[in-house]
PDB file of C-alpha atoms and ligand atoms in Angstrom:
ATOM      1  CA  UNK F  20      17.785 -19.142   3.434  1.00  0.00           C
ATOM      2  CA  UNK F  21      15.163 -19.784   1.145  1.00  0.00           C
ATOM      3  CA  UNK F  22      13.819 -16.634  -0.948  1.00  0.00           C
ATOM      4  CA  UNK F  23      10.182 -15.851  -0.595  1.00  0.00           C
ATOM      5  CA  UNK F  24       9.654 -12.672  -2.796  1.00  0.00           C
ATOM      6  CA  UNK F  25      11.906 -12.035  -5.643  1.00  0.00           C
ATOM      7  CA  UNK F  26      11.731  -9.071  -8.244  1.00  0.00           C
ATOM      8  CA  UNK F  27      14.303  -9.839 -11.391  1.00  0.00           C
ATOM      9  CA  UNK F  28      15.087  -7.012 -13.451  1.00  0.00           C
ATOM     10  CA  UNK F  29      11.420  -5.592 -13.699  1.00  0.00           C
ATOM     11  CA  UNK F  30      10.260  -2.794 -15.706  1.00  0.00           C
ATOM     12  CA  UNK F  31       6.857  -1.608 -15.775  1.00  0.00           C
ATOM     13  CA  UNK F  32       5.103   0.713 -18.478  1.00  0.00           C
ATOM     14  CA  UNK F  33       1.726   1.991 -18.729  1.00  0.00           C
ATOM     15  CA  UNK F  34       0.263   2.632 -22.190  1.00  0.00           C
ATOM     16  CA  UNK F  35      -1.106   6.026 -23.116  1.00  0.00           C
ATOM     17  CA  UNK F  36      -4.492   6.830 -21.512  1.00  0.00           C
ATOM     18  CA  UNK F  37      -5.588   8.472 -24.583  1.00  0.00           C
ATOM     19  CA  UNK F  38      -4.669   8.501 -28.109  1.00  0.00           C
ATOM     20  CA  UNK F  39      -1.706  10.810 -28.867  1.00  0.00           C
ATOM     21  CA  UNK F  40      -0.843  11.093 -25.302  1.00  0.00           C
ATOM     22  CA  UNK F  41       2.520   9.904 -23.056  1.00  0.00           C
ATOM     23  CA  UNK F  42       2.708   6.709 -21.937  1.00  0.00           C
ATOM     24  CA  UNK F  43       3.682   6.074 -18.420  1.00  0.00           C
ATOM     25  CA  UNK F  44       6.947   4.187 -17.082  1.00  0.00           C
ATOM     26  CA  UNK F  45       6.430   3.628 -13.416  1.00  0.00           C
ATOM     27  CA  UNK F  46       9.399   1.512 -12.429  1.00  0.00           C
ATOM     28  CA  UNK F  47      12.664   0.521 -14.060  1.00  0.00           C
ATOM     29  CA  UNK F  48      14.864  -2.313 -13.681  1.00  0.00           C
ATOM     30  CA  UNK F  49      13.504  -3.300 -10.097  1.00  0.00           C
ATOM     31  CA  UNK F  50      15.633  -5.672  -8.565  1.00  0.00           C
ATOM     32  CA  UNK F  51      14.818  -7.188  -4.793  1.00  0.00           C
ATOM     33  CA  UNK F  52      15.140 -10.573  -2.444  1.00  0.00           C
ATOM     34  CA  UNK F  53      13.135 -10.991   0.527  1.00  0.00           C
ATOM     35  CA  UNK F  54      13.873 -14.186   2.295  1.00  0.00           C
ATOM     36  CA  UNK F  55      11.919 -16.224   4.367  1.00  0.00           C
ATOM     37  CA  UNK F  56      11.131 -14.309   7.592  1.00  0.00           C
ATOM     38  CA  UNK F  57      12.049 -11.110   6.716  1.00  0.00           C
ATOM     39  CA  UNK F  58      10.357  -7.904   6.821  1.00  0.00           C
ATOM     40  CA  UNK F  59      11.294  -5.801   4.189  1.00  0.00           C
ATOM     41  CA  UNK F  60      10.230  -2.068   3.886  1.00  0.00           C
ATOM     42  CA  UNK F  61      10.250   0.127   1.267  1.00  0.00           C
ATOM     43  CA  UNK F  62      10.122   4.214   1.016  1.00  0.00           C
ATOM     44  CA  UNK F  63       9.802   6.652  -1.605  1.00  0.00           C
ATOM     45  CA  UNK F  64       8.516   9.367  -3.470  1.00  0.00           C
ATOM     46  CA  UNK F  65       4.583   9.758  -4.027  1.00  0.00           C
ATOM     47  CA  UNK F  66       3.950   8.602  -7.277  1.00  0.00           C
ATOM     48  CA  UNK F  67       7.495   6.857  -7.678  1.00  0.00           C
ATOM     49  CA  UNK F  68       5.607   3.154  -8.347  1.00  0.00           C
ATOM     50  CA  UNK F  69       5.585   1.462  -4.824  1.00  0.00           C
ATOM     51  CA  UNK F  70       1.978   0.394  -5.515  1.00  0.00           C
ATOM     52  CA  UNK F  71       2.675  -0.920  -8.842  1.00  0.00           C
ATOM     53  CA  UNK F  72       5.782  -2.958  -7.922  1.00  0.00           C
ATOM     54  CA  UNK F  73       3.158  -4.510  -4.812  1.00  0.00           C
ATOM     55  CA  UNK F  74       0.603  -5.398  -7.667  1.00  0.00           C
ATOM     56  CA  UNK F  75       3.113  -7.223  -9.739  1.00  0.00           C
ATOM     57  CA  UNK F  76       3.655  -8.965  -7.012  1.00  0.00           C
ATOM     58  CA  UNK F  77       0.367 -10.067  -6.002  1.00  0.00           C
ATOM     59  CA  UNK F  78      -0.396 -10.879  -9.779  1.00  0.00           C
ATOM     60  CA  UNK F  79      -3.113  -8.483 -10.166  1.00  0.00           C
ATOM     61  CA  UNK F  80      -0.773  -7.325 -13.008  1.00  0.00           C
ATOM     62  CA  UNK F  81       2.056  -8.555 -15.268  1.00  0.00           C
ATOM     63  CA  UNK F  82       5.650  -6.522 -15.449  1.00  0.00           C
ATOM     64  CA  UNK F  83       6.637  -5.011 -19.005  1.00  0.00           C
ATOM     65  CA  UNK F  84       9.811  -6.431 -18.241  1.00  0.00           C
ATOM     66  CA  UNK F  85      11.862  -9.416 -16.019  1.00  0.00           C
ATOM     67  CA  UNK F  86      10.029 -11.482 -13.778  1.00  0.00           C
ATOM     68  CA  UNK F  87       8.598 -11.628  -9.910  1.00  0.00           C
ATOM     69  CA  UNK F  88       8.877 -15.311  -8.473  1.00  0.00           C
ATOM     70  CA  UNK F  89       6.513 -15.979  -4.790  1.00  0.00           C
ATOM     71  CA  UNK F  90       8.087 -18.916  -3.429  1.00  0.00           C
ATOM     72  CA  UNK F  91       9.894 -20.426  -6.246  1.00  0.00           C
ATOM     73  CA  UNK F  92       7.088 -19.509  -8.684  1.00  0.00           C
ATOM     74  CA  UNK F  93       6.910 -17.120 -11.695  1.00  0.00           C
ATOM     75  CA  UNK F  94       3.575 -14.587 -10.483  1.00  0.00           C
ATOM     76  CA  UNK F  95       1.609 -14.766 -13.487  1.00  0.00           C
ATOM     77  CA  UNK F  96      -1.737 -14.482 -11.708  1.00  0.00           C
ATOM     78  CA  UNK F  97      -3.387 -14.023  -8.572  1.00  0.00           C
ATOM     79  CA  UNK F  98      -2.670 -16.850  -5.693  1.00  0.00           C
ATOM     80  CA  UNK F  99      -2.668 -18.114  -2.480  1.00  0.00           C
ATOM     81  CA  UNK F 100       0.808 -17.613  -1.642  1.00  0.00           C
ATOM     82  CA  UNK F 101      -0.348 -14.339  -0.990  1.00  0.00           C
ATOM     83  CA  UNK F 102      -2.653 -12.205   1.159  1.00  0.00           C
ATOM     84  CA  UNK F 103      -2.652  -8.036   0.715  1.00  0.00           C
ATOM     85  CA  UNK F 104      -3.074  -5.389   2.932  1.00  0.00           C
ATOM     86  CA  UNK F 105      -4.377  -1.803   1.867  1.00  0.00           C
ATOM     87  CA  UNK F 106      -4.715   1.643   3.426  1.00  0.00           C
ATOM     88  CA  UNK F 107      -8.515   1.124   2.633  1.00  0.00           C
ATOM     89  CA  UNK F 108      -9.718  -2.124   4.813  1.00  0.00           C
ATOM     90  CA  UNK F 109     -11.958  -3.578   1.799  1.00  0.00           C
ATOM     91  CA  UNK F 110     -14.300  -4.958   4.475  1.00  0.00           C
ATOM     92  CA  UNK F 111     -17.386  -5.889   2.894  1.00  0.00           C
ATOM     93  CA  UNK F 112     -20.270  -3.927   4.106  1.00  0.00           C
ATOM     94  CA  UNK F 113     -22.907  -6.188   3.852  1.00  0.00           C
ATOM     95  CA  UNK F 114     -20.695  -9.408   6.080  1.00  0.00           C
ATOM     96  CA  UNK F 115     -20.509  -9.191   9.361  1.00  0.00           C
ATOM     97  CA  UNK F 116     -17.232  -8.819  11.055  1.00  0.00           C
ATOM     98  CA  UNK F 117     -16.585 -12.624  11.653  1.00  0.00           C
ATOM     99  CA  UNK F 118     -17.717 -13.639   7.901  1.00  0.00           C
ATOM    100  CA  UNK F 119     -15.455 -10.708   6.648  1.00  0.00           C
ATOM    101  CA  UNK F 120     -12.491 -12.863   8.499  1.00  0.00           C
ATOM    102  CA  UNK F 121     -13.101 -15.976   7.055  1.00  0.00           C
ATOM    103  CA  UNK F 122     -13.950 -14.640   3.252  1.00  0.00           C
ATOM    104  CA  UNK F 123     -10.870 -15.151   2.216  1.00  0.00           C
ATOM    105  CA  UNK F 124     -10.994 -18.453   3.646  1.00  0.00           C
ATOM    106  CA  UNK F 125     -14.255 -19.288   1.765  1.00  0.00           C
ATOM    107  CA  UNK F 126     -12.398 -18.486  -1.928  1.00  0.00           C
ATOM    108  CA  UNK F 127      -9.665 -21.173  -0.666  1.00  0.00           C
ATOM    109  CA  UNK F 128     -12.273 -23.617   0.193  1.00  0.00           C
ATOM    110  CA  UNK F 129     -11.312 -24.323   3.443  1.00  0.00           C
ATOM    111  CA  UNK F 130     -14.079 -26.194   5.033  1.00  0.00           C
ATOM    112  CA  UNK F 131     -16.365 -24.257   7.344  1.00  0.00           C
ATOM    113  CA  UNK F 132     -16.133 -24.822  10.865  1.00  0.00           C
ATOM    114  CA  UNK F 133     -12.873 -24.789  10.470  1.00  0.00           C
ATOM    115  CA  UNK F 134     -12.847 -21.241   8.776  1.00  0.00           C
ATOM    116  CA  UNK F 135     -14.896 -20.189  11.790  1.00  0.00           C
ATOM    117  CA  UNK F 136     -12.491 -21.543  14.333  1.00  0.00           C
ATOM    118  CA  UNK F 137      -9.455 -19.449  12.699  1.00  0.00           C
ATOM    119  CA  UNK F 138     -11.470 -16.575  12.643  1.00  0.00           C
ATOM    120  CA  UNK F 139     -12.886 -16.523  15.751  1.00  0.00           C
ATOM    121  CA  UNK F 140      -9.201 -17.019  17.548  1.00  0.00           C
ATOM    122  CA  UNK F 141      -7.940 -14.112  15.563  1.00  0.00           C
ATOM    123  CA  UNK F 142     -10.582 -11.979  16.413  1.00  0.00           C
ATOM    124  CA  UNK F 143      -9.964 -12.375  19.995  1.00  0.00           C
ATOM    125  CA  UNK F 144      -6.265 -11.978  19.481  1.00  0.00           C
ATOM    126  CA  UNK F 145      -6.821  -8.610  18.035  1.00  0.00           C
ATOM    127  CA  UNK F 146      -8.824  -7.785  20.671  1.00  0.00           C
ATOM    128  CA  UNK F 147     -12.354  -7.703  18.445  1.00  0.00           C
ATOM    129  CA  UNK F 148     -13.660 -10.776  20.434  1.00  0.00           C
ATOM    130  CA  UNK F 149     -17.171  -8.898  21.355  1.00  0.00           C
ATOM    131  CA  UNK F 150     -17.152  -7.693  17.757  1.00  0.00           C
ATOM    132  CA  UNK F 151     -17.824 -10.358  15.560  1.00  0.00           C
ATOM    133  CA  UNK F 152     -21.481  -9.952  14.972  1.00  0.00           C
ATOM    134  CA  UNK F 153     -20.739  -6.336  14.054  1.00  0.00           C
ATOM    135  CA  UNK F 154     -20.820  -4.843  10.434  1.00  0.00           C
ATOM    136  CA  UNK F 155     -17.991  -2.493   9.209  1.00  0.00           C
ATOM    137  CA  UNK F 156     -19.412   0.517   9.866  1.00  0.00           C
ATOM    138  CA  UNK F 157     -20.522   0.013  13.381  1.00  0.00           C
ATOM    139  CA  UNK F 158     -16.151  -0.010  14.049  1.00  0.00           C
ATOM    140  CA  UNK F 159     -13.631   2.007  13.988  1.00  0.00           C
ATOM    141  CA  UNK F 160     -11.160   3.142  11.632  1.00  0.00           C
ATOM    142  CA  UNK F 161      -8.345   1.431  14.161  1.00  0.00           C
ATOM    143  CA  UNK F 162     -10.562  -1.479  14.429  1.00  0.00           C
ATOM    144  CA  UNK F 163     -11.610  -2.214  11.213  1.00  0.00           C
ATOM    145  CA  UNK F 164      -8.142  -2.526  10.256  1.00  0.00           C
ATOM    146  CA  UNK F 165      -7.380  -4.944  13.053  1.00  0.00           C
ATOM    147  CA  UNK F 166     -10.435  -6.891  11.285  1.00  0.00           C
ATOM    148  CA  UNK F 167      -8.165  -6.862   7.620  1.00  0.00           C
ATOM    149  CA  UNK F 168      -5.006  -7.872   9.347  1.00  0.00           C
ATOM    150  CA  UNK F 169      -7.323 -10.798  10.855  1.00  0.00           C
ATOM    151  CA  UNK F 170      -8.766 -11.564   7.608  1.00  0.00           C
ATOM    152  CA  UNK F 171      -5.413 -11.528   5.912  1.00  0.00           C
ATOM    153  CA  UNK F 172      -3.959 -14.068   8.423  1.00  0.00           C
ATOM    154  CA  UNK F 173      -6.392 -16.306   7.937  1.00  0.00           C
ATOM    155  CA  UNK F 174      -5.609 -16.936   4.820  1.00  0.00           C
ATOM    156  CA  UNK F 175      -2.298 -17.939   6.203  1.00  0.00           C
ATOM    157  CA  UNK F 176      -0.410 -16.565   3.336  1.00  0.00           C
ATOM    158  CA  UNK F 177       3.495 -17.345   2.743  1.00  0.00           C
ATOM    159  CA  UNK F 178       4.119 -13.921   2.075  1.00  0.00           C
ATOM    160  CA  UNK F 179       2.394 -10.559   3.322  1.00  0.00           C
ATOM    161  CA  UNK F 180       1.835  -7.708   1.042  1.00  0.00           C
ATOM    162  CA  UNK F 181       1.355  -4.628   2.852  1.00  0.00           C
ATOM    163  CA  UNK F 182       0.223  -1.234   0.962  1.00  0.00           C
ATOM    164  CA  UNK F 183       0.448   1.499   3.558  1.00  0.00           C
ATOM    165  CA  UNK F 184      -1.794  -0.388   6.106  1.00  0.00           C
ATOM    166  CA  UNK F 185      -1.663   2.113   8.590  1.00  0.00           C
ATOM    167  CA  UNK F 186      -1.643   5.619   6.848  1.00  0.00           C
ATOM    168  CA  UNK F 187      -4.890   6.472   7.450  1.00  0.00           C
ATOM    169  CA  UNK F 188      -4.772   5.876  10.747  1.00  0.00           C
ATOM    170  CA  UNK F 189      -4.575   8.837  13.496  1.00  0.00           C
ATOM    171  CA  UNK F 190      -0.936   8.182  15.397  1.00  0.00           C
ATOM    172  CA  UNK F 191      -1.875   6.265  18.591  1.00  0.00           C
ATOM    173  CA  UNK F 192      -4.351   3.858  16.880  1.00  0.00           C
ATOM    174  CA  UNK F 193      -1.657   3.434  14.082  1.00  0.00           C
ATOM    175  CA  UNK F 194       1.392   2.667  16.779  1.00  0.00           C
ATOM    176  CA  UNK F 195      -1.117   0.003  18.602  1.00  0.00           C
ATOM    177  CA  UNK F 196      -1.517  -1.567  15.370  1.00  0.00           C
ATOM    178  CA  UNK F 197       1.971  -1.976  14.655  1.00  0.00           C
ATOM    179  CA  UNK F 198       2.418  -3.343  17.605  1.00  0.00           C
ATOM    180  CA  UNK F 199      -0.083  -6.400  16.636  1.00  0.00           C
ATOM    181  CA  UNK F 200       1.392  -6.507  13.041  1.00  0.00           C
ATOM    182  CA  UNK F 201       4.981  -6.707  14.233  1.00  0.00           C
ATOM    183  CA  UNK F 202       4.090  -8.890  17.173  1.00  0.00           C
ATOM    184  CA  UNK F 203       1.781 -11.295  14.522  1.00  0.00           C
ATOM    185  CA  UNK F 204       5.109 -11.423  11.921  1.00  0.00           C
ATOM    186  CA  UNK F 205       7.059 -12.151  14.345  1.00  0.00           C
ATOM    187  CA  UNK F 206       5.373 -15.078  16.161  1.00  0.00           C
ATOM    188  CA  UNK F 207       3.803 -16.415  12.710  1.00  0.00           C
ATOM    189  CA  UNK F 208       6.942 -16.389  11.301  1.00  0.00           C
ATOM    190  CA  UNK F 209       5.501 -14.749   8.774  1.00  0.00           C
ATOM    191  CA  UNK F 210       7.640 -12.468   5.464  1.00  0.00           C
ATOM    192  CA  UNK F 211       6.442  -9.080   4.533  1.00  0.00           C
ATOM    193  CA  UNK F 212       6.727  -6.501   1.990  1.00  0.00           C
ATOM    194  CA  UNK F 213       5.658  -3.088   3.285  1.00  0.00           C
ATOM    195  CA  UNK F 214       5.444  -0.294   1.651  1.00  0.00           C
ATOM    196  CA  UNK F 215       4.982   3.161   3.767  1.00  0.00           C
ATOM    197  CA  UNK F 216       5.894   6.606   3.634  1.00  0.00           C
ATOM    198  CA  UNK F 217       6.148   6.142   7.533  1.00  0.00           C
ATOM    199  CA  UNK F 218      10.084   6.458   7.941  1.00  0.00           C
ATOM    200  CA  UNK F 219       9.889   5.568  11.217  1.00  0.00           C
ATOM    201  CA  UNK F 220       7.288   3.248  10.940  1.00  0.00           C
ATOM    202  CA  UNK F 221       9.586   1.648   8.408  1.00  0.00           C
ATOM    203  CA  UNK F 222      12.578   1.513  11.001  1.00  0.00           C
ATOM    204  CA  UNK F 223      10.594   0.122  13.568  1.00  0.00           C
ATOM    205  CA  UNK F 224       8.809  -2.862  11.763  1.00  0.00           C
ATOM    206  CA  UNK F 225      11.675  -3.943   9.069  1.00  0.00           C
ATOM    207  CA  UNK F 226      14.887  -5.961   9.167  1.00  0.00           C
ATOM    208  CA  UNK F 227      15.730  -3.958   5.743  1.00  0.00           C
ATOM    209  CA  UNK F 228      14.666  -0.040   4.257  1.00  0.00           C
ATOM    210  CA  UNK F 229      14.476  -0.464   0.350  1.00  0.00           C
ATOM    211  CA  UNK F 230      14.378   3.223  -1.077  1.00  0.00           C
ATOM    212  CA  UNK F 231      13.237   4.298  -3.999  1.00  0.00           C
ATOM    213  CA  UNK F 232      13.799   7.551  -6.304  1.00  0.00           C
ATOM    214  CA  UNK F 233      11.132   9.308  -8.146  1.00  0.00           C
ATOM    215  CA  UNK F 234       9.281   8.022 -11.029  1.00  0.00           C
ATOM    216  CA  UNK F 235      10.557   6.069 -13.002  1.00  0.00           C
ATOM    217  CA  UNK F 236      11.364   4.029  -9.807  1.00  0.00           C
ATOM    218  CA  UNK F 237      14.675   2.512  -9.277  1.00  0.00           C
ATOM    219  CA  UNK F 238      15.990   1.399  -6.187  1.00  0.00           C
ATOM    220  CA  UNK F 239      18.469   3.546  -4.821  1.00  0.00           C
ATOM    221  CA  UNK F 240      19.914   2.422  -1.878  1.00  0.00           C
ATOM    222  CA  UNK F 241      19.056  -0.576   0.763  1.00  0.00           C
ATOM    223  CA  UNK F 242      19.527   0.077   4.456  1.00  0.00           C
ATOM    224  CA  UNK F 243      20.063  -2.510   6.971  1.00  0.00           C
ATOM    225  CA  UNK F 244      18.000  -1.512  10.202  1.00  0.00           C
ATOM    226  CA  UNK F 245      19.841  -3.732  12.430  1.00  0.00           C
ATOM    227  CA  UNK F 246      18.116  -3.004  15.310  1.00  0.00           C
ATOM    228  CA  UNK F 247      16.847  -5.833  18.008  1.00  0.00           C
ATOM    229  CA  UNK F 248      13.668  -6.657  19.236  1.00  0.00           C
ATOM    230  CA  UNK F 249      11.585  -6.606  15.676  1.00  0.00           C
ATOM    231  CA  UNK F 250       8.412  -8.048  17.523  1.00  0.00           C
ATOM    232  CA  UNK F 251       8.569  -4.498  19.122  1.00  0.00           C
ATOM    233  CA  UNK F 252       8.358  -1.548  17.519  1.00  0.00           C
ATOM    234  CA  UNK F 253       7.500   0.258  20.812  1.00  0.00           C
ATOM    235  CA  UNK F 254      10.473  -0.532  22.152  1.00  0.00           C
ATOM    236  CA  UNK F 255      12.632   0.313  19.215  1.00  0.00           C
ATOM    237  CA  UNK F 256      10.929   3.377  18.525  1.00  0.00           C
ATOM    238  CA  UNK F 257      12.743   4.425  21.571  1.00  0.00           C
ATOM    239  CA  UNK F 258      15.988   3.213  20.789  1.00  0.00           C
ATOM    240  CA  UNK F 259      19.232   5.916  20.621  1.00  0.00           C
ATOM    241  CA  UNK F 260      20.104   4.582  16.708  1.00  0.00           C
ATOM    242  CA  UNK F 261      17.067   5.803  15.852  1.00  0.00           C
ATOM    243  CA  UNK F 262      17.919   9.189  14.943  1.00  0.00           C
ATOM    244  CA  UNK F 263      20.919   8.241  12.722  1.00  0.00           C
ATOM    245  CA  UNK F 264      18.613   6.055  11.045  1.00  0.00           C
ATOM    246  CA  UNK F 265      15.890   8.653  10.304  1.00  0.00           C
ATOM    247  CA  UNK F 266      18.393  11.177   8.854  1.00  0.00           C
ATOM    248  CA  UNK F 267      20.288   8.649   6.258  1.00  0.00           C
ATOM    249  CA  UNK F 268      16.712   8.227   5.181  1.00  0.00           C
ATOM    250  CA  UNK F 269      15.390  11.621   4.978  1.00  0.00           C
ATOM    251  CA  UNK F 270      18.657  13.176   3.407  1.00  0.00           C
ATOM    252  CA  UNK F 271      17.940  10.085   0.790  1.00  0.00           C
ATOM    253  CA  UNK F 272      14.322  10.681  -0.027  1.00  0.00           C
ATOM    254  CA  UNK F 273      15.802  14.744  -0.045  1.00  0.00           C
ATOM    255  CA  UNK F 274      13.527  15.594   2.847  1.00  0.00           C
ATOM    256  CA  UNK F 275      14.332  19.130   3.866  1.00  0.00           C
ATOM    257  CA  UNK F 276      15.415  20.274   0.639  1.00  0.00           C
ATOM    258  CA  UNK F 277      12.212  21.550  -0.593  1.00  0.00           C
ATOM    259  CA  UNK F 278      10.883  18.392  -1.626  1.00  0.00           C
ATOM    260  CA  UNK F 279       7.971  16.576   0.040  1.00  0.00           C
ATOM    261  CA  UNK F 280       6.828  12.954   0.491  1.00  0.00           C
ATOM    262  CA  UNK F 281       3.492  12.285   0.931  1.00  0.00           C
ATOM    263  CA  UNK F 282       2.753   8.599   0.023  1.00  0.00           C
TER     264      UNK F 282
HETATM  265  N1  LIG R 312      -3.136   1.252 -14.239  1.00  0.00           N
HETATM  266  C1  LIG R 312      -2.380   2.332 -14.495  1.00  0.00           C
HETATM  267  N2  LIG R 312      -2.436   2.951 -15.691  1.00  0.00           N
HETATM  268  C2  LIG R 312      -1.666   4.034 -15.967  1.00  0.00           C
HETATM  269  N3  LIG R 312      -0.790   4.577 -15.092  1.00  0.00           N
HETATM  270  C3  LIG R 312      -0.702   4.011 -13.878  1.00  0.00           C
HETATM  271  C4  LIG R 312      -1.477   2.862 -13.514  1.00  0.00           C
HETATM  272  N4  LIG R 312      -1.155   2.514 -12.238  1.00  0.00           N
HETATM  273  C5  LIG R 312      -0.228   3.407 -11.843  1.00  0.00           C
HETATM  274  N5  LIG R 312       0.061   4.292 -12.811  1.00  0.00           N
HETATM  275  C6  LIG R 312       1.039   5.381 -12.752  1.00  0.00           C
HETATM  276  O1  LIG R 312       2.289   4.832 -12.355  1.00  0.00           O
HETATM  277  C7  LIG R 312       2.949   5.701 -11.448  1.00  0.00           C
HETATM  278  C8  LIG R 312       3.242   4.973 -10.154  1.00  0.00           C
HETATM  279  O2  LIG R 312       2.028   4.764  -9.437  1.00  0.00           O
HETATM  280  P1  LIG R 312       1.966   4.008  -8.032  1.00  0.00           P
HETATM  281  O3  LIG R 312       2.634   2.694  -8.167  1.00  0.00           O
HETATM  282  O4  LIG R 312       0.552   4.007  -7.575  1.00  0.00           O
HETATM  283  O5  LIG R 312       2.854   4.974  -7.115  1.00  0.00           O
HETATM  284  P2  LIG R 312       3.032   5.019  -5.525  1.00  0.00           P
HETATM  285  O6  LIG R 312       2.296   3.854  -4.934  1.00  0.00           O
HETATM  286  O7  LIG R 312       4.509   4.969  -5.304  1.00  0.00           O
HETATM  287  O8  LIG R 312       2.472   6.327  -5.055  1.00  0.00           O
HETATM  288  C9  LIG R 312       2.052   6.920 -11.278  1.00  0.00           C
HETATM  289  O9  LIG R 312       2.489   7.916 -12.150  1.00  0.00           O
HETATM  290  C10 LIG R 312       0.684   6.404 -11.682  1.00  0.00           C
HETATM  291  O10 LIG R 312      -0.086   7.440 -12.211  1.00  0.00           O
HETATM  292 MG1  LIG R 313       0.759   3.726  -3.542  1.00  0.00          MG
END
């Protein structure tokens, strides 16, 4: 199976913010595979380099150390193999819902009826169909993410970076999204790297649980969710593993002995 994501060996430092004071080593000696397909989640500590190890990967940034391949290719800049996902939507306030959609399209030059077509036939799939004219702030928080998951297909990216998409989402809206997300992955055959401090959002959406310990961030220990029915995380959520499941990762991440997670 062909590998879609790859992390080899990668350290990242940050230099001292000010002169005289400590530099900063986020992660250490990252090493992961996601192949073509697969959803990949990955857990830890607040503050233990999750972020960092997603921006190497886009190629907003450039490891200290080893090298992060997208499709074959050494990441040494931003590209269209690509397409992110944040807690914060990054609509843009002045675009209207529909021209928010087919931004990204615009940067890859994709020609213009065309971008509207794609757009418009996500928007309806994610149920913002009377919503196009809108602007960003006329939605909701639930909805305006639904518009960044539609703007980040478009772009019809190999691989889907996702920063805690959901987090700051009250718990119905976020489970509905999910739903789309894991449905869209699923159908679009699409490979994902999502980071959450959402254990069981990470069980429910992922074929694979990275963890990761505190800063610097190594990977501790991979867990295989082998669970069916990945295109529903409403269904799985229900399933009888999941409580064995939930504890390996909490005793992991040392939830319950005085220390906290909180993304
Ligand atoms: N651009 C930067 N310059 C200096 N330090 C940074 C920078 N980005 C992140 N860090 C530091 O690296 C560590 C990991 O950050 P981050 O990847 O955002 O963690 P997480 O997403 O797991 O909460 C933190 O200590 C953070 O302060
Ligand atoms: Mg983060």
């Amino acid at each position: 199976m062909a590998i879609r994501l790859q992390f080899e060996r990668v350290t990242k430092s940050f230099p001292p913010q000010r002169r005289g004071g400590e530099g900063v080593t986020a992660i250490v000696d990252v090493d992961v595979r996601v192949a073509d397909r697969e959803v990949v989640a990955l857990i830890g500590p607040s503050g233990c380099g999750k972020s960092t190890l997603l921006n190497l990967a886009s190629g907003l940034d450039r490891p200290s150390r080893g090298r992060v391949y997208v499709d074959g290719s050494e990441v040494t800049g931003p590209n269209s193999h690509v397409a992110f996902m944040l807690q914060r939507d990054l609509l843009l306030p002045w675009r209207s819902i529909l021209d928010n959609v087919t931004f990204g399209q615009e940067i890859q030059h994709v020609e213009r009826e065309r971008r509207r077509e794609i757009a418009l036939k996500l928007l309806a799939k994610y149920h913002l169909g009377d919503f196009v004219d809108h602007y960003p702030h006329q939605l909701s928080g639930g909805m305006r993410q639904r518009a960044a998951l539609a703007r980040t297909m478009a772009m019809n990216p190999d691989v889907l970076l996702l920063d805690e998409p959901f987090s700051a989402l009250d718990a119905q809206t976020k489970m509905v999204l999910q739903q789309d997300l894991a449905r869209t992955l699923w159908e679009e055959k699409k490979t994902a790297f999502l980071i959450t401090h959402d254990l069981l959002e990470a069980i429910a959406l992922a074929d694979r649980v990275l963890v990761m310990s505190r800063r610097p961030g190594r990977i501790v220990r991979e867990i295989a969710v082998d669970l069916p029915e990945r295109n529903n995380p409403m269904v799985r959520r229900q399933r009888p593993e999941i409580g064995k499941l939930m504890a390996e990762l909490m005793s992991l991440l040392d939830i319950g002995q005085g220390d906290r997670l909180d993304g």
